[in-house]
Amino acid sequence: MLNAEKYITTQLVSAVTSDSWRKSGQPLLPLQQPSLPEGYNIYPAHALGNGKIKEGYETLAAWIASHPQVLIDGYTGVFWDEIQDSLAVIFAEKEIRVKWHYTAAAMKDTATADQLVAPFTGEHGAVWGTRTTLQLTDFFDAQKLAEIQPDPAYDVNIVIGIGAALTTWKAPLIYLDIPKNELQYRMRAQTAGNLGTQTMDKPAEMYKRAYFVDWVVLNAHKASIATAISVFADSQWGQTLTWIQSEDLLAGIQHISQDTFRVRPWFEAGAWGGQWMKQHIAGLPQEEVNLAWSFEMIVPENGVLFESDHYLFEIPFEWLMFLQYKAILGKHAGIFQYEFPIRFDFLDTFDGGNLSIQCHPSMDYIREQFGETFTQDETYYILDCKEGAGVYLGFTEDIDPEQFKATLEHSQQQQQQLEITDYVQLHEAKKHDLFLIPNGTVHSAGADNLVLEISATPYIFTFKMYDWVRLGLDGQPRPINIDHAFKNLVFSRKGERVQQELISVPALTQKGADWELWHLPTHEQHFYDVERIELETTVSFETAGRCMILMLVEGTAVAVKTANGKETLYQYAETFVIPAAADHYTLINKGPGTAKVVQAFLKEDHPVFSIISYEKTI
């Protein structure tokens, strides 16, 4: 699908906001919920009721002032100095004497931190690293942390900074968070860096370190303190913030984890990107040269929005898993625990280009080389396409691996185009086709498709072999990974076997008076399955202890009704989740004509599950 190179290209091509602290063509989340569009909503929010979300430093300062000691912990990318300064001004105006204690003073120096992370980030310029085994305490001097003690001469003592909860204080805990997309926009603007270092680097290098080190370490810290937090704060706006008391947020999370929910999507340009999303989704920046990806539900980088009194509050998705993974994943919770296993995203090549010719790593390879739990087995569901669009999938019958590799290397070295169909099959794409891409399969989405990519969650491990001798949006060639690819390619997926094994053949499995359930079988290596529901009016199903991820792929809108009896409306092309704990759900067609809904879910059992389950217990 995608890999870390996208963080190189978008740094240069996205429009710079009027403020220099973030660099992106996507607008900042509105502080208050805008009026709902008629179709696809880029700001889906879950209502909490009145009086739950507070806005501004004044309100937070008032809450802090009612406690003699407070801890303010949070994530990388948070503007700690600005937040401390804003609160300090208010305390001074109210003549509240505050002693500030900074966790940054207890952190190990940059050189030491760089040595700690070096085994996990690989060589400078390499696309990938390895998932770290470090913990947040490894970045701190334990003695200096222990020396942070309250001063009774002050009205309020505050510990502020990453790791504040590591102190021994018995004090209320505030957690300042930031969505992953906004963190990356700040990295591209060189206003946010990595954990443990004061040094800025190229955005691609900072993203790599964030993915393989920072997010692993800080998410584990989040999980360890989740039930101790008193206040959660969303700091993405820079000039202000919104915040919520933990009991109100936890009640909201519990509710949607037993009902239905949708994450906030975000969008990125790319070398091959298209125009479909810009033309069909209201509110997207038209000044972008294209949009290649929609992070519909790539949960390591998505957030969830809540609303109260029109104010918006966003939390990164991992909080839902830390607090409600059993309700969300049901019978598979013991296997995956905090790792949500399935992703949905769009690949838009309408009036764009072909994706690179690529493959993804085997289960053993992704675990040994990159430290991931499971690998990137994908499918392409064709949501829309032009006549003549196609998907590259599988090898030709007479493929010669050595000749293919030599041709690829020559093309890369000499920057010469090659006739890729001499080696890779090109299949016609039609709406609602499902192409199966188990790991090791050579593939690419051709131009003029809108692909709904249904996949296992890993998303950056793409080994490009041929990129059509084009430049990225930064004017530089994109990384080619022929050696990685040839350690993973399955050359037996060729000839007629491709048609037989890698193009799903729908089978009608259930039928009612005005609805049908079609099974779209996946490959035996996929640990998830896909179905399509086609309905005229209504149809009901049970979750059977499984988490269901759905999208309306044809029609105008559908409503979802779960056990609470309330209807939630979803529009065409919106991704939504029905957690296992919802127990049963009814789909109601709200538009003219037949509605078609794709749903993906984990298989009842799969060999991968036993591997993951074993590792979770040791």
Coordinates of C-alpha atoms in Angstrom, one line a residue:
M1 CA 0.0 0.0 0.0
L2 CA 2.2 2.8 1.3
N3 CA 5.4 3.3 3.1
A4 CA 7.5 6.0 4.8
E5 CA 8.4 7.7 1.5
K6 CA 5.0 9.5 1.6
Y7 CA 6.4 11.5 4.4
I8 CA 9.1 12.9 2.2
T9 CA 6.9 14.0 -0.7
T10 CA 4.1 15.6 1.3
Q11 CA 6.5 17.8 3.2
L12 CA 7.2 19.8 0.1
V13 CA 4.0 19.7 -1.9
S14 CA 1.4 20.4 0.8
A15 CA 0.3 23.9 1.3
V16 CA 1.8 25.7 4.3
T17 CA -0.8 27.0 6.7
S18 CA -0.8 30.7 7.7
D19 CA 0.9 29.6 10.9
S20 CA 4.4 28.2 10.6
W21 CA 3.9 25.6 13.2
R22 CA 2.3 22.9 10.9
K23 CA 2.8 22.0 7.3
S24 CA -0.2 20.4 5.5
G25 CA -2.7 21.0 2.8
Q26 CA -5.4 19.6 5.1
P27 CA -7.1 22.2 7.3
L28 CA -6.9 22.1 11.1
L29 CA -9.8 20.5 12.8
P30 CA -12.5 23.1 13.6
L31 CA -12.7 23.9 17.3
Q32 CA -16.5 23.6 17.0
Q33 CA -18.5 21.1 15.0
P34 CA -19.4 22.5 11.5
S35 CA -22.7 21.9 9.9
L36 CA -23.1 18.5 8.5
P37 CA -22.6 18.0 4.7
E38 CA -25.1 16.1 2.7
G39 CA -22.7 13.3 1.9
Y40 CA -19.4 12.0 3.3
N41 CA -18.5 13.7 6.5
I42 CA -14.7 14.4 7.2
Y43 CA -15.5 15.3 10.8
P44 CA -17.6 12.5 12.2
A45 CA -18.2 13.2 15.9
H46 CA -19.9 11.2 18.7
A47 CA -22.2 13.2 21.0
L48 CA -21.5 13.1 24.7
G49 CA -24.3 15.4 25.9
N50 CA -24.1 18.9 27.3
G51 CA -21.4 20.2 29.6
K52 CA -18.8 17.5 29.0
I53 CA -16.1 19.2 26.9
K54 CA -14.4 22.4 28.2
E55 CA -12.4 24.8 26.0
G56 CA -9.4 27.0 26.7
Y57 CA -6.6 27.5 29.2
E58 CA -8.8 29.5 31.6
T59 CA -11.1 26.6 32.3
L60 CA -8.2 24.1 32.7
A61 CA -6.3 26.6 35.0
A62 CA -9.3 26.8 37.2
W63 CA -9.4 23.0 37.5
I64 CA -5.7 22.8 38.3
A65 CA -5.9 25.6 40.9
S66 CA -8.3 23.5 43.0
H67 CA -5.5 20.9 43.6
P68 CA -2.3 21.5 45.5
Q69 CA -0.4 19.1 43.3
V70 CA -1.0 18.2 39.6
L71 CA 0.9 16.0 37.1
I72 CA 0.7 17.0 33.4
D73 CA 1.9 14.2 31.2
G74 CA 1.6 13.8 27.4
Y75 CA 2.9 12.9 24.0
T76 CA 5.7 14.1 21.7
G77 CA 4.6 16.9 19.5
V78 CA 2.8 18.8 22.3
F79 CA 3.9 22.4 22.5
W80 CA 4.9 22.2 26.2
D81 CA 6.4 25.7 26.5
E82 CA 3.4 27.4 25.0
I83 CA 1.0 25.4 27.2
Q84 CA 3.0 26.1 30.3
D85 CA 3.3 29.8 29.4
S86 CA -0.4 30.1 28.8
L87 CA -1.3 28.6 32.1
A88 CA 1.4 30.6 34.0
V89 CA -0.1 33.9 32.7
I90 CA -3.5 32.9 34.1
F91 CA -2.1 31.8 37.4
A92 CA -0.2 35.1 37.7
E93 CA -3.3 37.2 37.0
K94 CA -5.1 35.3 39.8
E95 CA -2.1 35.6 42.1
I96 CA -1.8 31.8 42.5
R97 CA 1.8 30.9 43.3
V98 CA 2.8 27.9 41.2
K99 CA 6.0 25.9 41.3
W100 CA 6.8 24.3 38.0
H101 CA 8.8 21.1 37.8
Y102 CA 10.0 20.0 34.3
T103 CA 10.4 16.3 33.4
A104 CA 12.7 17.4 30.6
A105 CA 15.3 18.2 33.2
A106 CA 15.3 14.5 34.3
M107 CA 15.7 13.1 30.8
K108 CA 18.9 11.6 29.6
D109 CA 20.8 13.8 27.1
T110 CA 20.3 13.7 23.4
A111 CA 23.5 11.7 22.7
T112 CA 22.5 9.0 25.1
A113 CA 18.9 8.8 23.8
D114 CA 20.3 8.5 20.2
Q115 CA 22.4 5.6 21.3
L116 CA 19.4 3.9 22.9
V117 CA 17.3 4.1 19.8
A118 CA 20.0 3.4 17.2
P119 CA 19.4 -0.4 17.2
F120 CA 15.8 0.2 16.2
T121 CA 16.1 3.0 13.6
G122 CA 18.6 1.4 11.2
E123 CA 20.9 3.4 9.0
H124 CA 20.1 7.0 8.2
G125 CA 18.2 7.0 4.9
A126 CA 16.8 3.5 5.3
V127 CA 13.0 3.3 5.0
W128 CA 12.4 1.0 7.9
G129 CA 13.6 0.3 11.4
T130 CA 12.6 -2.4 14.0
R131 CA 9.9 -2.1 16.7
T132 CA 11.7 -1.1 19.9
T133 CA 11.8 -3.0 23.2
L134 CA 12.6 0.2 25.1
Q135 CA 10.4 1.6 27.9
L136 CA 9.8 5.2 28.8
T137 CA 11.9 4.9 31.9
D138 CA 14.9 4.1 29.8
F139 CA 14.9 7.7 28.6
F140 CA 15.1 9.1 32.2
D141 CA 17.7 9.4 34.9
A142 CA 15.9 7.6 37.8
Q143 CA 17.7 9.7 40.4
K144 CA 16.7 13.0 38.8
L145 CA 13.1 11.8 38.6
A146 CA 13.1 10.9 42.3
E147 CA 14.5 14.4 43.1
I148 CA 11.4 16.0 41.7
Q149 CA 9.5 16.8 44.9
P150 CA 6.7 19.4 45.7
D151 CA 7.7 22.6 47.4
P152 CA 5.2 23.4 50.3
A153 CA 6.0 27.2 49.9
Y154 CA 3.7 27.4 46.8
D155 CA 0.0 27.2 46.4
V156 CA 0.2 24.7 43.6
N157 CA 3.1 22.3 42.5
I158 CA 2.9 21.1 38.9
V159 CA 5.1 18.5 37.2
I160 CA 4.9 19.1 33.4
G161 CA 6.3 17.1 30.5
I162 CA 6.5 13.7 28.9
G163 CA 6.7 11.1 31.7
A164 CA 5.2 13.2 34.5
A165 CA 3.3 10.2 35.8
L166 CA 6.7 8.4 36.4
T167 CA 7.2 10.6 39.5
T168 CA 6.1 9.2 42.8
W169 CA 3.6 12.0 43.5
K170 CA 0.1 11.0 44.5
A171 CA -1.6 13.8 42.5
P172 CA -4.3 14.2 39.8
L173 CA -3.0 13.4 36.3
I174 CA -3.7 15.4 33.2
Y175 CA -2.8 13.9 29.8
L176 CA -2.1 16.1 26.8
D177 CA -2.5 14.3 23.5
I178 CA -2.3 15.1 19.8
P179 CA -3.6 13.2 16.8
K180 CA -0.9 11.4 14.8
N181 CA -1.6 13.4 11.6
E182 CA -1.1 16.7 13.4
L183 CA 2.0 15.4 15.0
Q184 CA 3.4 14.6 11.5
Y185 CA 2.4 18.1 10.2
R186 CA 4.4 19.6 13.0
M187 CA 7.4 17.4 12.2
R188 CA 7.2 18.6 8.6
A189 CA 7.3 22.2 9.8
Q190 CA 10.2 21.3 12.1
T191 CA 8.3 22.4 15.2
A192 CA 8.1 18.9 16.7
G193 CA 10.8 16.3 17.1
N194 CA 11.3 12.8 18.5
L195 CA 11.3 11.5 22.0
G196 CA 14.6 12.2 23.9
T197 CA 16.2 14.5 21.4
Q198 CA 16.4 18.2 20.7
T199 CA 17.7 17.6 17.2
M200 CA 15.5 18.0 14.2
D201 CA 15.9 15.7 11.2
K202 CA 14.3 15.1 7.8
P203 CA 10.6 14.4 8.2
A204 CA 11.0 10.8 6.8
E205 CA 13.7 10.1 9.5
M206 CA 11.6 11.6 12.3
Y207 CA 8.6 9.5 11.1
K208 CA 10.6 6.3 11.1
R209 CA 11.9 7.0 14.6
A210 CA 8.4 7.9 15.7
Y211 CA 6.8 4.7 14.3
F212 CA 9.4 2.3 15.5
V213 CA 10.4 3.9 18.8
D214 CA 8.3 6.9 20.1
W215 CA 4.8 5.6 19.4
V216 CA 5.7 2.1 20.8
V217 CA 7.2 3.6 24.0
L218 CA 4.6 6.3 24.6
N219 CA 1.6 4.1 23.8
A220 CA 2.8 1.5 26.3
H221 CA 3.1 4.3 28.8
K222 CA -0.4 5.4 28.0
A223 CA -1.7 1.9 28.5
S224 CA 0.0 1.7 31.9
I225 CA -1.6 5.0 33.2
A226 CA -5.0 4.9 31.4
T227 CA -7.1 4.3 34.5
A228 CA -5.1 6.9 36.6
I229 CA -5.8 9.9 34.4
S230 CA -8.2 12.6 35.7
V231 CA -8.3 14.9 32.7
F232 CA -7.7 14.2 29.0
A233 CA -6.8 17.2 26.8
D234 CA -6.6 17.6 23.0
S235 CA -3.8 20.0 22.2
Q236 CA -3.9 20.0 18.4
W237 CA -5.0 23.7 17.9
G238 CA -1.8 25.3 19.3
Q239 CA -3.6 28.5 20.6
T240 CA -6.1 26.7 22.7
L241 CA -7.2 23.2 23.7
T242 CA -10.3 21.2 24.7
W243 CA -10.4 18.9 27.7
I244 CA -12.7 16.5 29.4
Q245 CA -12.8 14.8 32.7
S246 CA -12.0 11.1 32.6
E247 CA -15.3 9.8 33.8
D248 CA -17.1 11.6 31.0
L249 CA -14.7 10.4 28.3
L250 CA -14.7 6.8 29.6
A251 CA -18.5 6.8 29.5
G252 CA -18.4 8.0 25.9
I253 CA -15.8 5.4 24.9
Q254 CA -17.8 2.6 26.7
H255 CA -21.0 3.7 24.8
I256 CA -19.5 3.6 21.3
S257 CA -17.6 0.4 22.1
Q258 CA -21.0 -1.3 22.5
D259 CA -22.8 0.5 19.7
T260 CA -21.2 1.8 16.5
F261 CA -18.5 4.4 15.7
R262 CA -16.5 5.9 12.9
V263 CA -12.9 7.3 13.2
R264 CA -11.9 10.6 11.7
P265 CA -10.3 10.1 8.3
W266 CA -7.4 12.1 6.9
F267 CA -5.9 12.5 3.4
E268 CA -2.6 12.7 1.7
A269 CA -1.2 13.5 -1.8
G270 CA 1.2 11.1 -3.6
A271 CA 3.1 10.6 -6.8
W272 CA 0.3 8.5 -8.4
G273 CA -2.6 10.3 -6.7
G274 CA -5.9 11.0 -8.3
Q275 CA -8.9 13.3 -8.3
W276 CA -11.9 11.2 -7.2
M277 CA -11.8 12.1 -3.5
K278 CA -11.4 15.8 -4.3
Q279 CA -14.4 15.7 -6.5
H280 CA -16.7 13.6 -4.4
I281 CA -15.9 14.5 -0.7
A282 CA -16.8 17.9 0.5
G283 CA -14.3 20.0 2.5
L284 CA -11.1 18.6 1.0
P285 CA -8.5 21.1 -0.1
Q286 CA -8.9 21.7 -3.8
E287 CA -5.4 23.3 -4.0
E288 CA -3.7 20.0 -3.5
V289 CA -2.2 18.6 -6.7
N290 CA -4.0 15.3 -6.0
L291 CA -5.1 13.0 -3.1
A292 CA -3.6 9.5 -3.1
W293 CA -4.6 8.1 0.2
S294 CA -7.5 8.4 2.6
F295 CA -6.7 7.0 6.1
E296 CA -10.3 5.7 6.4
M297 CA -9.4 3.4 9.3
I298 CA -5.6 2.9 9.6
V299 CA -6.0 3.0 13.4
P300 CA -2.3 3.6 14.4
E301 CA -2.8 7.0 12.8
N302 CA -6.5 7.8 13.2
G303 CA -8.4 9.6 16.0
V304 CA -11.9 9.5 17.3
L305 CA -14.0 12.7 17.7
F306 CA -16.4 13.5 20.5
E307 CA -18.7 16.5 20.7
S308 CA -20.3 18.4 23.5
D309 CA -21.9 21.9 23.3
H310 CA -20.6 22.0 19.7
Y311 CA -17.0 21.7 20.9
L312 CA -14.9 18.9 19.4
F313 CA -12.4 16.7 21.2
E314 CA -10.2 14.1 19.5
I315 CA -8.3 11.2 21.0
P316 CA -6.0 8.9 19.2
F317 CA -7.6 5.5 18.5
E318 CA -5.3 3.6 20.8
W319 CA -7.2 4.9 23.8
L320 CA -10.3 2.9 22.7
M321 CA -8.2 -0.3 22.7
F322 CA -6.5 0.4 26.0
L323 CA -9.9 0.9 27.7
Q324 CA -12.4 -1.3 25.7
Y325 CA -10.5 -3.8 23.6
K326 CA -12.6 -6.7 24.9
A327 CA -15.8 -5.0 23.9
I328 CA -14.5 -4.1 20.5
L329 CA -12.8 -7.3 19.5
G330 CA -14.9 -9.8 21.4
K331 CA -13.8 -13.4 20.9
H332 CA -10.6 -12.3 19.3
A333 CA -9.6 -9.9 22.1
G334 CA -7.2 -12.4 23.8
I335 CA -5.4 -12.8 20.5
F336 CA -4.8 -9.2 19.4
Q337 CA -5.4 -7.4 22.7
Y338 CA -4.5 -3.7 22.0
E339 CA -3.7 -4.2 18.3
F340 CA -6.7 -3.5 16.1
P341 CA -6.3 -6.1 13.3
I342 CA -8.0 -4.7 10.1
R343 CA -7.6 -1.5 8.2
F344 CA -9.7 0.2 5.5
D345 CA -8.2 2.9 3.3
F346 CA -8.7 4.4 -0.2
L347 CA -6.2 4.4 -3.0
D348 CA -7.3 7.1 -5.5
T349 CA -5.7 6.8 -9.0
F350 CA -8.6 8.5 -10.9
D351 CA -6.9 10.7 -13.6
G352 CA -3.7 9.8 -11.8
G353 CA -1.0 7.1 -12.3
N354 CA -0.2 3.5 -11.5
L355 CA 1.0 2.5 -8.0
S356 CA 4.5 1.0 -8.0
I357 CA 4.9 -2.6 -8.8
Q358 CA 5.3 -4.0 -5.3
C359 CA 4.9 -6.8 -2.8
H360 CA 4.7 -7.1 1.0
P361 CA 6.7 -9.2 3.5
S362 CA 6.0 -12.7 4.6
M363 CA 4.9 -13.4 8.2
D364 CA 8.4 -14.5 9.2
Y365 CA 10.2 -11.7 7.4
I366 CA 8.1 -8.8 8.9
R367 CA 8.6 -10.3 12.4
E368 CA 12.3 -11.0 12.1
Q369 CA 13.3 -7.8 10.2
F370 CA 10.9 -5.2 11.6
G371 CA 9.5 -6.6 14.8
E372 CA 5.8 -6.5 13.7
T373 CA 3.3 -9.0 15.2
F374 CA 1.6 -9.9 11.9
T375 CA 2.0 -9.0 8.3
Q376 CA 0.4 -6.9 5.6
D377 CA -2.0 -9.3 3.7
E378 CA -4.2 -7.1 1.5
T379 CA -7.1 -7.0 -0.8
Y380 CA -8.3 -4.5 -3.4
Y381 CA -12.1 -3.8 -3.5
I382 CA -12.9 -1.7 -6.5
L383 CA -15.3 1.0 -5.3
D384 CA -15.2 2.9 -8.6
C385 CA -13.3 2.8 -11.8
K386 CA -13.2 4.1 -15.4
E387 CA -13.6 1.8 -18.3
G388 CA -10.3 0.3 -19.2
A389 CA -8.9 0.5 -15.6
G390 CA -6.9 -2.5 -14.4
V391 CA -5.1 -4.1 -11.5
Y392 CA -1.6 -5.7 -11.9
L393 CA -1.6 -9.0 -10.1
G394 CA 0.5 -12.1 -10.3
F395 CA 3.2 -13.2 -12.7
T396 CA 3.0 -14.3 -16.3
E397 CA 3.2 -18.0 -16.9
D398 CA 6.7 -17.9 -18.3
I399 CA 8.2 -15.7 -15.6
D400 CA 12.0 -16.1 -15.1
P401 CA 12.9 -14.7 -11.7
E402 CA 16.5 -14.1 -12.5
Q403 CA 15.7 -12.3 -15.7
F404 CA 13.0 -10.2 -14.0
K405 CA 15.4 -9.1 -11.2
A406 CA 18.1 -8.2 -13.8
T407 CA 15.6 -6.2 -15.8
L408 CA 14.4 -4.3 -12.7
E409 CA 17.9 -3.5 -11.6
H410 CA 18.8 -2.3 -15.1
S411 CA 15.7 -0.1 -15.2
Q412 CA 16.6 1.4 -11.8
Q413 CA 20.2 2.0 -12.7
Q414 CA 19.6 3.4 -16.2
Q415 CA 16.2 5.0 -15.4
Q416 CA 14.7 3.2 -18.3
Q417 CA 11.0 2.2 -18.6
L418 CA 10.2 -1.5 -19.1
E419 CA 7.2 -3.4 -20.5
I420 CA 5.9 -4.6 -17.1
T421 CA 3.2 -6.8 -18.6
D422 CA 6.0 -9.0 -20.0
Y423 CA 6.4 -10.1 -16.4
V424 CA 3.2 -9.2 -14.4
Q425 CA -0.4 -9.8 -15.4
L426 CA -2.8 -7.0 -15.9
H427 CA -6.5 -7.7 -15.1
E428 CA -9.5 -5.7 -16.1
A429 CA -11.1 -3.9 -13.0
K430 CA -14.8 -3.6 -12.6
K431 CA -16.9 -2.1 -9.8
H432 CA -17.2 -4.4 -6.8
D433 CA -14.4 -6.8 -7.9
L434 CA -12.2 -8.1 -5.1
F435 CA -8.6 -8.8 -5.8
L436 CA -6.7 -10.9 -3.3
I437 CA -3.1 -9.9 -2.4
P438 CA -1.6 -12.3 0.2
N439 CA 1.9 -11.4 1.3
G440 CA 4.6 -12.1 -1.4
T441 CA 2.2 -11.4 -4.3
V442 CA 3.4 -9.0 -7.0
H443 CA 0.7 -6.3 -7.5
S444 CA -0.2 -2.7 -8.3
A445 CA -3.4 -0.7 -8.7
G446 CA -3.5 0.8 -12.2
A447 CA -4.7 4.3 -13.0
D448 CA -8.4 5.4 -12.9
N449 CA -9.4 3.3 -9.9
L450 CA -10.8 4.1 -6.5
V451 CA -9.6 1.2 -4.5
L452 CA -11.0 0.3 -1.1
E453 CA -8.0 -1.4 0.4
I454 CA -9.1 -4.0 3.0
S455 CA -6.1 -5.3 4.8
A456 CA -4.5 -6.5 7.9
T457 CA -3.4 -3.4 9.8
P458 CA 0.3 -3.1 9.0
Y459 CA 0.6 -0.4 6.3
I460 CA 4.2 0.9 5.7
F461 CA 5.9 -2.3 4.6
T462 CA 5.8 -1.9 0.8
F463 CA 8.7 -3.2 -1.2
K464 CA 8.7 -1.3 -4.5
M465 CA 10.4 -2.9 -7.5
Y466 CA 9.4 -0.6 -10.3
D467 CA 8.0 2.9 -10.1
W468 CA 7.5 3.7 -13.8
V469 CA 10.7 5.8 -13.9
R470 CA 8.9 8.8 -12.4
L471 CA 9.8 11.2 -9.6
G472 CA 8.0 11.7 -6.4
L473 CA 6.2 14.9 -5.6
D474 CA 9.5 16.3 -4.1
G475 CA 11.2 15.9 -7.5
Q476 CA 13.3 12.9 -6.3
P477 CA 13.1 9.2 -7.2
R478 CA 11.1 7.2 -4.7
P479 CA 12.9 4.4 -2.8
I480 CA 13.1 1.1 -4.6
N481 CA 13.5 -2.1 -2.6
I482 CA 14.3 -4.9 -5.0
D483 CA 16.4 -6.9 -2.6
H484 CA 13.7 -6.9 0.1
A485 CA 11.1 -7.8 -2.5
F486 CA 13.0 -10.8 -3.9
K487 CA 13.3 -12.3 -0.4
N488 CA 9.5 -12.4 -0.3
L489 CA 8.1 -12.8 -3.8
V490 CA 6.1 -16.0 -4.4
F491 CA 6.8 -16.8 -8.0
S492 CA 4.4 -19.7 -8.1
R493 CA 1.5 -17.2 -8.2
K494 CA 1.5 -17.0 -12.0
G495 CA -0.5 -17.9 -15.1
E496 CA -3.9 -19.4 -14.6
R497 CA -3.4 -19.9 -10.9
V498 CA -3.7 -16.1 -10.5
Q499 CA -7.3 -16.1 -11.9
Q500 CA -8.2 -19.2 -9.8
E501 CA -6.7 -18.1 -6.5
L502 CA -6.3 -14.3 -6.4
I503 CA -9.6 -13.0 -7.8
S504 CA -12.5 -13.6 -5.4
V505 CA -15.6 -15.3 -6.8
P506 CA -18.7 -14.1 -4.9
A507 CA -21.1 -16.8 -3.6
L508 CA -24.6 -16.2 -2.4
T509 CA -24.9 -17.5 1.2
Q510 CA -28.1 -16.1 2.6
K511 CA -31.2 -14.5 1.1
G512 CA -34.3 -12.8 2.4
A513 CA -37.4 -11.2 0.9
D514 CA -35.4 -8.1 -0.2
W515 CA -31.8 -8.7 0.8
E516 CA -28.9 -10.9 0.0
L517 CA -25.6 -11.8 1.7
W518 CA -22.7 -12.5 -0.6
H519 CA -19.5 -14.1 0.5
L520 CA -16.4 -12.7 -1.1
P521 CA -13.8 -15.4 -0.2
T522 CA -10.4 -14.3 0.7
H523 CA -7.1 -16.2 0.4
E524 CA -6.2 -18.9 2.9
Q525 CA -3.4 -16.7 4.1
H526 CA -5.8 -13.9 5.0
F527 CA -6.9 -14.1 8.6
Y528 CA -10.0 -11.9 7.8
D529 CA -13.0 -12.5 5.5
V530 CA -15.2 -10.2 3.4
E531 CA -18.9 -10.2 2.7
R532 CA -21.3 -7.9 0.8
I533 CA -24.8 -7.2 2.0
E534 CA -27.3 -6.0 -0.7
L535 CA -30.6 -4.7 0.7
E536 CA -33.6 -2.8 -0.4
T537 CA -35.1 -2.0 3.0
T538 CA -33.7 -3.6 6.2
V539 CA -31.7 -6.6 7.3
S540 CA -30.4 -7.7 10.7
F541 CA -27.4 -9.8 11.8
E542 CA -25.6 -10.8 14.9
T543 CA -22.0 -10.0 15.5
A544 CA -21.4 -13.5 16.9
G545 CA -18.7 -12.1 19.1
R546 CA -16.8 -10.5 16.2
C547 CA -15.9 -6.9 15.4
M548 CA -17.3 -5.9 12.0
I549 CA -15.8 -3.1 9.8
L550 CA -18.2 -1.9 7.2
M551 CA -18.5 0.6 4.3
L552 CA -21.5 1.6 2.1
V553 CA -20.1 0.9 -1.3
E554 CA -23.2 1.6 -3.3
G555 CA -26.3 3.7 -2.5
T556 CA -26.8 7.0 -0.7
A557 CA -26.9 6.3 3.0
V558 CA -27.7 3.5 5.5
A559 CA -28.6 3.7 9.2
V560 CA -27.3 1.3 11.8
K561 CA -29.4 0.3 14.7
T562 CA -28.0 -1.7 17.6
A563 CA -29.4 -2.8 21.0
N564 CA -29.9 0.7 22.2
G565 CA -32.5 1.3 19.5
K566 CA -30.9 4.5 18.3
E567 CA -30.2 5.0 14.5
T568 CA -26.8 6.2 13.4
L569 CA -26.6 7.4 9.8
Y570 CA -23.6 6.6 7.5
Q571 CA -23.1 8.0 4.0
Y572 CA -21.7 6.5 0.8
A573 CA -18.0 5.6 1.1
E574 CA -17.9 6.1 4.9
T575 CA -16.2 3.4 7.0
F576 CA -17.8 2.4 10.3
V577 CA -17.3 -0.2 13.0
I578 CA -19.8 -2.4 14.8
P579 CA -18.0 -3.7 17.9
A580 CA -18.4 -7.3 19.0
A581 CA -20.2 -6.1 22.2
A582 CA -23.0 -4.6 20.1
D583 CA -24.3 -8.2 19.8
H584 CA -26.7 -7.5 16.9
Y585 CA -27.3 -4.8 14.3
T586 CA -29.8 -3.7 11.8
L587 CA -29.0 -2.0 8.5
I588 CA -31.7 0.3 7.1
N589 CA -31.4 1.6 3.6
K590 CA -32.0 5.3 3.6
G591 CA -31.7 6.0 -0.1
P592 CA -33.4 5.0 -3.4
G593 CA -32.4 1.7 -5.1
T594 CA -30.3 -1.1 -3.7
A595 CA -27.7 -0.4 -1.0
K596 CA -24.6 -2.4 -1.0
V597 CA -22.5 -2.7 2.2
V598 CA -19.1 -4.4 2.4
Q599 CA -18.2 -5.9 5.8
A600 CA -14.9 -7.4 6.9
F601 CA -14.3 -9.5 10.0
L602 CA -11.8 -11.9 11.5
K603 CA -12.1 -15.5 10.6
E604 CA -13.3 -17.9 13.3
D605 CA -9.8 -19.4 13.5
H606 CA -6.5 -19.1 11.6
P607 CA -3.0 -20.4 12.0
V608 CA -1.7 -16.9 12.7
F609 CA -3.9 -16.6 15.7
S610 CA -2.1 -19.3 17.6
I611 CA 1.3 -17.7 17.0
I612 CA 0.0 -14.3 18.2
S613 CA -1.8 -15.8 21.2
Y614 CA 1.3 -17.6 22.3
E615 CA 3.4 -14.5 22.1
K616 CA 0.9 -12.4 24.1
T617 CA 1.3 -14.8 27.0
I618 CA 5.1 -14.8 27.3

